[in-house]
């Protein structure tokens, strides 16, 4: 078995959500190419349709014609945001800034358990009004839109969702914003808004940054070509590194320092990769990436590195299973409130595969082994990144088995190593299995 080929990925999830929001905030026609057609980002389009935007989607091309915030439908009823924490949190911000709007936001079981107080507290300080159909600070939430007071906030969670919710709320409500970012987080909202004509003044502080915005704001319609999703590419990067033969070229993926820190971690583990930078598109840089088989060694991911690798911790853990030495991460309590409690999901699944794992309240550690062969039953915890991570582990484990697999179906139907809930991959990566099929070549035995 070897890995081969060239892969393009659908648009980055964070960028796709933001492109749709910016198009909906603008007045007029926007065009977004390479939009992610995953469950989460389709829910974002659905929300803007309810607000009165005309949305046409042809595969990954989205045309949105927005009547502008002034003319949004103020009685849209209920919007179901499914599994997506990002659109739920961003919408709890910007919808609360639209005077006269009443909307109920709901989500699936996992989303209804996720904490929303981090957005609601600073919004309520700026005069926003919410009521709850169940538990306080959890969905379903009814938003009673208001013209907001100036927004002042110190963001010390390192959350791009909180930062972006407040920025978009200021835009919708035409209110000033001053936000101190004590811990830096992904900066897509700032980058992409600059492409839509919105100026955010950014001042460096001794620790962190100060963001300032002063109305009036005009958001211009956009024409964006979205870079491939680097967090989806991460599954294939780790696969390419752990395969013993072949090479993989990943084309046109996002290259943003807040998102590619996991590449630095992998390089510190001994990964062999070549990164070829490309031009800016819509305020964001991209790259092509060549991934070569590598012998990985152990690594301890420090708390300081966590915010920039938060979404890749599950797949980095899989790289750790097959490294030489100890793999560990700490300072990642936030991982407990993602689509699942990802520390619990990782630990339970690794133990189900027979591994000895130390669990901490903020991380985990274990000894890696490049030749490890795993067997057991994996639970999905209704979490797309957990399923995809263990699918990569299953492929590498089968490569390590003495006879090696002769087809992908032999791996996927392995009765010794089972994975439940493969349908969850569609949340962020609808063609995950097609891509796996495209890059694995069984004409040669390992
Ligand atoms: C996201 C920010 C991150 C990340 C999430 C997407 C975004 O969450 O985990 O998957 O698009 O802003 P936090 O900002 O809450 O850390």
Coordinates of C-alpha atoms and ligand atoms in Angstrom, one line a residue:
X1 CA 0.0 0.0 0.0
X2 CA 1.3 3.5 -0.8
X3 CA 0.0 7.1 -0.9
X4 CA 0.0 9.1 -4.1
X5 CA -1.5 12.0 -5.9
X6 CA -2.7 15.6 -5.7
X7 CA -5.5 16.7 -3.4
X8 CA -7.6 19.9 -3.5
X9 CA -9.9 20.5 -0.5
X10 CA -13.3 22.3 -0.2
X11 CA -13.1 25.7 1.4
X12 CA -11.9 26.2 4.9
X13 CA -14.7 26.0 7.4
X14 CA -13.8 29.1 9.4
X15 CA -13.4 31.1 6.2
X16 CA -16.6 29.7 4.7
X17 CA -18.7 30.7 7.7
X18 CA -17.2 34.2 7.7
X19 CA -17.6 34.7 3.9
X20 CA -21.3 33.9 4.2
X21 CA -21.7 36.3 7.1
X22 CA -19.9 39.1 5.4
X23 CA -22.0 38.5 2.2
X24 CA -25.2 38.6 4.4
X25 CA -24.1 41.8 6.2
X26 CA -23.4 43.6 2.9
X27 CA -26.1 45.0 0.7
X28 CA -26.1 43.4 -2.8
X29 CA -24.6 40.5 -4.7
X30 CA -21.7 38.5 -3.4
X31 CA -19.9 35.5 -5.1
X32 CA -18.1 32.9 -3.0
X33 CA -16.1 30.2 -4.8
X34 CA -15.0 26.9 -3.1
X35 CA -17.5 27.3 -0.3
X36 CA -17.5 24.3 2.0
X37 CA -20.7 22.2 1.3
X38 CA -20.6 20.6 4.8
X39 CA -23.5 20.4 7.3
X40 CA -22.1 23.2 9.5
X41 CA -21.6 25.8 6.7
X42 CA -24.9 24.9 4.9
X43 CA -26.6 25.8 8.2
X44 CA -25.0 29.2 7.9
X45 CA -26.5 29.7 4.4
X46 CA -29.9 28.5 5.7
X47 CA -29.8 31.2 8.5
X48 CA -29.2 33.9 5.9
X49 CA -32.0 32.7 3.8
X50 CA -34.3 33.0 6.8
X51 CA -33.0 36.6 7.2
X52 CA -34.2 37.4 3.6
X53 CA -31.0 36.8 1.6
X54 CA -31.3 35.0 -1.8
X55 CA -28.9 32.2 -1.8
X56 CA -28.0 30.1 -4.8
X57 CA -25.6 27.2 -4.5
X58 CA -24.1 25.2 -7.3
X59 CA -21.7 22.7 -5.6
X60 CA -19.1 24.8 -4.0
X61 CA -20.1 28.1 -5.7
X62 CA -22.4 30.3 -3.7
X63 CA -24.1 33.5 -4.9
X64 CA -25.8 35.5 -2.2
X65 CA -28.0 38.6 -2.8
X66 CA -28.5 40.3 0.5
X67 CA -31.1 43.1 1.1
X68 CA -28.6 44.5 3.7
X69 CA -28.9 44.5 7.5
X70 CA -31.5 47.4 7.4
X71 CA -33.9 45.2 5.4
X72 CA -33.3 41.8 7.0
X73 CA -36.5 39.9 7.8
X74 CA -37.1 40.6 11.5
X75 CA -39.5 37.7 12.1
X76 CA -37.5 34.7 10.8
X77 CA -38.9 32.2 13.4
X78 CA -36.5 29.5 14.4
X79 CA -33.1 28.6 12.9
X80 CA -31.6 25.2 13.5
X81 CA -27.8 25.4 13.5
X82 CA -27.3 21.6 13.8
X83 CA -23.8 20.8 15.2
X84 CA -22.0 24.1 14.5
X85 CA -20.6 25.9 17.5
X86 CA -19.0 28.6 15.2
X87 CA -22.2 29.8 13.6
X88 CA -24.2 29.5 16.8
X89 CA -21.7 31.7 18.7
X90 CA -21.2 34.2 15.9
X91 CA -24.9 34.5 15.4
X92 CA -25.6 35.0 19.1
X93 CA -23.5 38.1 18.7
X94 CA -24.5 39.7 15.4
X95 CA -28.2 38.9 15.5
X96 CA -28.6 40.5 18.9
X97 CA -27.4 43.8 17.4
X98 CA -30.3 44.0 14.9
X99 CA -33.0 46.2 16.4
X100 CA -36.5 44.6 16.2
X101 CA -35.3 41.1 15.2
X102 CA -36.7 38.1 17.2
X103 CA -35.2 34.7 16.4
X104 CA -34.8 31.4 18.2
X105 CA -31.6 29.6 17.7
X106 CA -31.6 25.8 18.2
X107 CA -29.0 23.1 17.7
X108 CA -28.5 19.3 18.0
X109 CA -27.9 17.5 21.2
X110 CA -24.1 18.2 21.2
X111 CA -24.6 21.9 20.4
X112 CA -27.3 22.3 23.1
X113 CA -24.7 21.3 25.7
X114 CA -22.0 23.7 24.7
X115 CA -21.4 26.8 26.8
X116 CA -22.6 30.1 25.2
X117 CA -22.0 32.3 28.2
X118 CA -18.7 33.5 26.8
X119 CA -20.6 35.3 24.1
X120 CA -23.7 36.2 26.1
X121 CA -21.9 37.9 29.0
X122 CA -20.1 40.6 27.0
X123 CA -23.1 41.0 24.7
X124 CA -25.5 41.6 27.7
X125 CA -23.0 44.2 29.1
X126 CA -23.5 46.0 25.7
X127 CA -27.3 45.9 26.2
X128 CA -28.2 42.7 24.3
X129 CA -31.3 40.7 25.4
X130 CA -31.8 37.0 25.4
X131 CA -34.2 34.5 26.9
X132 CA -33.8 30.8 27.3
X133 CA -36.1 27.9 26.4
X134 CA -34.1 25.5 28.6
X135 CA -30.9 26.0 30.6
X136 CA -29.4 29.5 31.0
X137 CA -26.4 30.1 28.6
X138 CA -27.3 27.1 26.4
X139 CA -29.3 26.7 23.2
X140 CA -32.2 27.0 22.5
X141 CA -31.9 30.8 23.0
X142 CA -34.4 33.5 21.9
X143 CA -32.6 36.6 20.7
X144 CA -34.5 39.9 21.1
X145 CA -32.5 42.2 18.9
X146 CA -31.5 45.8 20.1
X147 CA -29.4 48.7 19.1
X148 CA -26.4 47.9 21.2
X149 CA -24.4 50.3 23.5
X150 CA -20.6 50.6 22.7
X151 CA -18.9 47.2 23.2
X152 CA -16.0 47.0 25.6
X153 CA -14.4 43.6 26.3
X154 CA -11.2 42.0 27.4
X155 CA -11.0 38.7 25.6
X156 CA -8.8 36.4 27.7
X157 CA -10.1 32.9 26.5
X158 CA -8.1 33.1 23.3
X159 CA -11.4 32.5 21.4
X160 CA -11.8 33.7 17.8
X161 CA -15.5 32.9 18.1
X162 CA -15.9 35.4 20.9
X163 CA -13.8 38.0 19.1
X164 CA -15.7 37.5 15.9
X165 CA -19.2 37.5 17.5
X166 CA -18.5 40.9 19.0
X167 CA -16.9 42.4 15.8
X168 CA -19.9 41.3 13.7
X169 CA -22.3 42.6 16.4
X170 CA -20.7 46.0 16.3
X171 CA -21.1 46.1 12.5
X172 CA -24.8 45.1 12.6
X173 CA -25.6 47.5 15.4
X174 CA -23.4 50.4 14.0
X175 CA -21.8 50.7 17.5
X176 CA -18.2 51.3 18.5
X177 CA -16.1 48.4 19.7
X178 CA -12.9 48.3 21.9
X179 CA -11.6 44.9 22.6
X180 CA -8.4 43.8 24.3
X181 CA -7.2 40.5 23.1
X182 CA -5.0 39.2 25.9
X183 CA -4.5 35.8 24.2
X184 CA -4.3 36.0 20.4
X185 CA -6.6 33.8 18.3
X186 CA -7.2 33.1 14.6
X187 CA -7.5 36.4 12.7
X188 CA -9.7 35.5 9.7
X189 CA -12.5 38.0 10.7
X190 CA -10.1 40.9 10.7
X191 CA -8.4 39.8 7.4
X192 CA -11.6 39.0 5.5
X193 CA -13.4 42.2 6.6
X194 CA -10.5 44.3 5.3
X195 CA -11.4 42.8 1.9
X196 CA -15.0 44.0 2.3
X197 CA -13.9 47.6 3.1
X198 CA -14.2 47.5 6.9
X199 CA -11.3 49.0 8.8
X200 CA -10.4 47.5 12.2
X201 CA -7.6 49.5 13.9
X202 CA -5.2 47.1 15.6
X203 CA -2.7 48.3 18.2
X204 CA 0.0 46.1 19.7
X205 CA 0.0 45.9 23.5
X206 CA 2.8 44.6 25.8
X207 CA 0.8 41.4 25.9
X208 CA -1.8 41.0 23.2
X209 CA -3.6 43.5 21.0
X210 CA -6.2 46.2 21.1
X211 CA -8.9 46.2 18.4
X212 CA -10.9 49.3 17.8
X213 CA -13.8 50.1 15.4
X214 CA -15.7 53.3 15.0
X215 CA -19.0 53.6 13.1
X216 CA -20.4 54.3 10.5
X217 CA -19.5 51.0 8.9
X218 CA -20.2 49.9 5.3
X219 CA -19.7 46.2 4.4
X220 CA -19.2 45.8 0.7
X221 CA -20.3 42.7 -1.2
X222 CA -17.5 40.3 -1.8
X223 CA -16.1 38.1 -4.4
X224 CA -14.0 35.5 -2.5
X225 CA -12.2 32.3 -3.6
X226 CA -11.8 30.3 -0.4
X227 CA -8.6 28.4 0.3
X228 CA -8.9 24.7 1.0
X229 CA -9.5 23.7 4.6
X230 CA -6.2 23.3 6.4
X231 CA -7.9 21.5 9.3
X232 CA -9.3 18.9 6.9
X233 CA -6.0 18.6 5.1
X234 CA -4.4 17.8 8.5
X235 CA -5.9 14.3 8.4
X236 CA -4.2 13.7 5.1
X237 CA -0.9 15.3 6.1
X238 CA -0.7 13.0 9.1
X239 CA -1.6 10.0 6.8
X240 CA 1.0 11.0 4.3
X241 CA 3.7 11.3 7.0
X242 CA 2.9 7.9 8.6
X243 CA 2.7 6.0 5.3
X244 CA 5.8 4.1 4.5
X245 CA 5.8 4.7 0.8
X246 CA 4.8 7.4 -1.7
X247 CA 4.2 11.1 -1.5
X248 CA 1.2 13.4 -1.4
X249 CA 0.8 16.9 -2.8
X250 CA -1.8 19.0 -1.2
X251 CA -2.9 22.0 -3.3
X252 CA -4.2 25.4 -2.5
X253 CA -4.8 25.2 1.2
X254 CA -5.0 28.0 3.7
X255 CA -1.7 29.1 5.2
X256 CA -2.4 31.3 8.2
X257 CA 0.0 31.3 11.2
X258 CA -2.9 30.8 13.7
X259 CA -4.0 27.7 11.8
X260 CA -0.7 26.1 10.7
X261 CA 1.0 25.8 14.1
X262 CA 0.2 22.0 13.9
X263 CA 2.6 21.9 11.0
X264 CA 5.3 23.3 13.3
X265 CA 4.5 20.7 15.9
X266 CA 4.7 17.9 13.3
X267 CA 8.0 19.3 12.0
X268 CA 9.3 19.3 15.6
X269 CA 8.3 15.6 15.6
X270 CA 10.4 15.0 12.5
X271 CA 7.9 15.5 9.7
X272 CA 9.3 15.9 6.2
X273 CA 7.3 18.5 4.3
X274 CA 7.8 21.2 1.8
X275 CA 5.6 24.3 2.0
X276 CA 5.2 26.4 -1.2
X277 CA 3.6 29.7 -0.4
X278 CA 1.1 31.4 -2.7
X279 CA -0.4 34.9 -3.1
X280 CA -3.1 36.5 -0.9
X281 CA -6.8 35.8 -1.7
X282 CA -9.5 37.7 0.2
X283 CA -7.0 38.8 2.8
X284 CA -5.6 35.3 3.4
X285 CA -2.5 33.4 2.2
X286 CA -2.4 29.9 0.8
X287 CA 0.1 27.2 -0.1
X288 CA 0.8 23.9 -1.8
X289 CA 2.3 21.3 0.6
X290 CA 4.3 18.2 -0.3
X291 CA 4.2 15.5 2.4
X292 CA 6.8 12.7 2.6
X293 CA 7.0 9.5 4.6
X294 CA 8.6 10.4 8.0
X295 CA 9.8 8.8 11.1
X296 CA 8.1 10.7 13.9
X297 CA 9.4 11.1 17.4
X298 CA 7.6 12.1 20.7
X299 CA 6.7 15.6 21.6
X300 CA 5.0 17.5 24.4
X301 CA 2.7 20.2 23.2
X302 CA 2.9 23.1 25.6
X303 CA -0.1 25.1 26.9
X304 CA 1.2 28.1 24.9
X305 CA 0.8 26.2 21.7
X306 CA -2.7 25.0 22.4
X307 CA -4.9 27.8 21.1
X308 CA -3.3 27.5 17.6
X309 CA -3.6 23.7 17.4
X310 CA -6.9 23.3 19.2
X311 CA -8.8 21.7 16.2
X312 CA -5.9 19.5 15.3
X313 CA -5.2 17.9 18.7
X314 CA -7.2 14.7 17.8
X315 CA -5.2 14.1 14.6
X316 CA -1.9 15.1 16.3
X317 CA -2.8 12.5 18.9
X318 CA -3.0 9.9 16.1
X319 CA 0.5 11.0 14.9
X320 CA 1.6 10.4 18.6
X321 CA 0.3 6.8 18.6
X322 CA 2.8 6.0 15.9
X323 CA 5.8 8.1 17.1
X324 CA 8.9 6.9 18.9
X325 CA 8.8 8.1 22.5
X326 CA 6.3 10.0 24.7
X327 CA 3.4 12.1 23.2
X328 CA 1.7 14.6 25.5
X329 CA -0.4 17.7 25.5
X330 CA -1.5 19.9 28.5
X331 CA -3.3 23.2 28.9
X332 CA -6.2 22.1 26.7
X333 CA -9.2 22.2 29.0
X334 CA -11.1 24.0 26.2
X335 CA -11.0 20.7 24.3
X336 CA -13.5 19.3 26.8
X337 CA -16.2 21.7 25.4
X338 CA -15.8 21.1 21.6
X339 CA -18.3 19.0 19.5
X340 CA -17.6 16.4 22.2
X341 CA -15.4 16.3 25.3
X342 CA -12.5 15.5 23.0
X343 CA -10.1 14.6 25.9
X344 CA -12.6 12.0 27.2
X345 CA -13.3 10.8 23.6
X346 CA -9.6 10.4 22.8
X347 CA -8.7 8.7 26.1
X348 CA -11.7 6.3 26.0
X349 CA -11.0 5.3 22.4
X350 CA -7.2 4.9 22.9
X351 CA -8.0 2.6 25.9
X352 CA -10.5 0.7 23.8
X353 CA -7.7 0.0 21.4
X354 CA -5.6 -1.4 24.2
X355 CA -3.3 1.5 24.9
X356 CA -2.2 2.8 28.3
X357 CA -3.0 6.4 28.5
X358 CA -2.7 9.0 31.3
X359 CA -5.6 11.4 31.4
X360 CA -5.3 14.9 32.9
X361 CA -8.1 17.5 33.4
X362 CA -6.4 19.5 30.6
X363 CA -4.7 16.8 28.4
X364 CA -3.3 13.4 28.0
X365 CA 0.0 11.5 27.6
X366 CA 1.1 8.0 26.4
X367 CA 4.1 6.2 24.8
X368 CA 4.1 6.0 21.0
X369 CA 5.2 3.1 18.9
X370 CA 5.8 3.3 15.1
X371 CA 5.0 -0.4 14.6
X372 CA 1.8 -0.5 16.7
X373 CA -1.1 -2.6 15.6
X374 CA -4.4 -1.7 17.1
X375 CA -7.7 -3.6 17.6
X376 CA -10.9 -2.6 19.3
X377 CA -14.1 -0.6 18.8
X378 CA -14.1 3.1 18.4
X379 CA -17.1 5.3 19.4
X380 CA -17.8 8.5 17.4
X381 CA -19.0 10.6 20.4
X382 CA -21.0 12.3 17.5
X383 CA -17.8 14.2 16.6
X384 CA -16.5 14.4 13.0
X385 CA -12.9 15.0 14.0
X386 CA -12.8 12.0 16.3
X387 CA -14.1 9.7 13.6
X388 CA -11.7 11.0 10.9
X389 CA -8.7 10.8 13.3
X390 CA -9.3 7.2 14.2
X391 CA -9.9 6.3 10.5
X392 CA -6.3 7.5 9.9
X393 CA -5.2 5.4 12.8
X394 CA -6.9 2.4 11.3
X395 CA -5.2 2.8 8.0
X396 CA -1.7 3.1 9.6
X397 CA -2.4 0.1 11.9
X398 CA -3.4 -2.0 8.9
X399 CA -0.2 -1.0 7.2
X400 CA 1.8 -2.3 10.2
X401 CA 0.0 -5.7 10.1
X402 CA 2.2 -8.4 8.7
X403 CA 0.4 -9.1 5.5
X404 CA -0.9 -5.5 4.9
X405 CA -4.3 -4.8 3.5
X406 CA -5.1 -5.5 -0.2
X407 CA -8.0 -2.9 -0.6
X408 CA -9.6 0.0 1.2
X409 CA -12.7 -2.1 1.7
X410 CA -10.6 -4.6 3.7
X411 CA -9.6 -1.7 6.0
X412 CA -13.1 -0.2 6.3
X413 CA -14.7 -3.6 6.9
X414 CA -12.1 -4.8 9.4
X415 CA -13.9 -6.7 12.1
X416 CA -11.0 -6.4 14.5
X417 CA -10.9 -2.5 14.4
X418 CA -14.4 -1.0 14.1
X419 CA -15.4 2.6 13.9
X420 CA -18.9 3.8 14.5
X421 CA -20.6 7.0 13.3
X422 CA -18.8 7.5 9.9
X423 CA -21.7 9.7 8.8
X424 CA -20.5 12.4 11.2
X425 CA -17.7 13.2 8.8
X426 CA -20.2 15.2 6.6
X427 CA -20.3 17.9 9.3
X428 CA -17.1 19.4 8.0
X429 CA -15.7 17.0 5.3
X430 CA -18.4 15.5 3.1
X431 CA -15.9 13.9 0.7
X432 CA -13.5 12.5 3.3
X433 CA -13.9 8.9 2.2
X434 CA -13.7 9.7 -1.5
X435 CA -10.4 11.4 -0.9
X436 CA -9.1 8.5 1.1
X437 CA -10.0 6.2 -1.8
X438 CA -8.3 8.6 -4.2
X439 CA -4.9 8.6 -2.5
X440 CA -4.4 5.0 -1.4
X441 CA -2.8 2.7 -3.9
X442 CA -3.0 -1.0 -3.3
X443 CA -1.2 -2.2 -6.5
X444 CA 2.0 -2.6 -4.5
X445 CA 2.2 -4.4 -1.1
X446 CA 3.8 -2.5 1.8
Ligands
LIG1 C1 -13.3 28.8 15.2 C2 -12.6 29.0 16.3 C3 -12.1 28.0 17.3 C4 -12.2 26.6 16.7 C5 -13.5 26.4 15.9 C6 -13.6 27.4 14.8 C7 -13.7 29.9 14.3 O1 -12.9 28.0 18.4 O2 -12.0 25.6 17.6 O3 -13.5 25.1 15.4 O4 -14.0 29.7 13.1 O5 -13.7 31.0 14.8 P1 -12.6 29.1 19.6 O6 -12.4 30.4 19.0 O7 -13.8 29.1 20.5 O8 -11.4 28.6 20.3

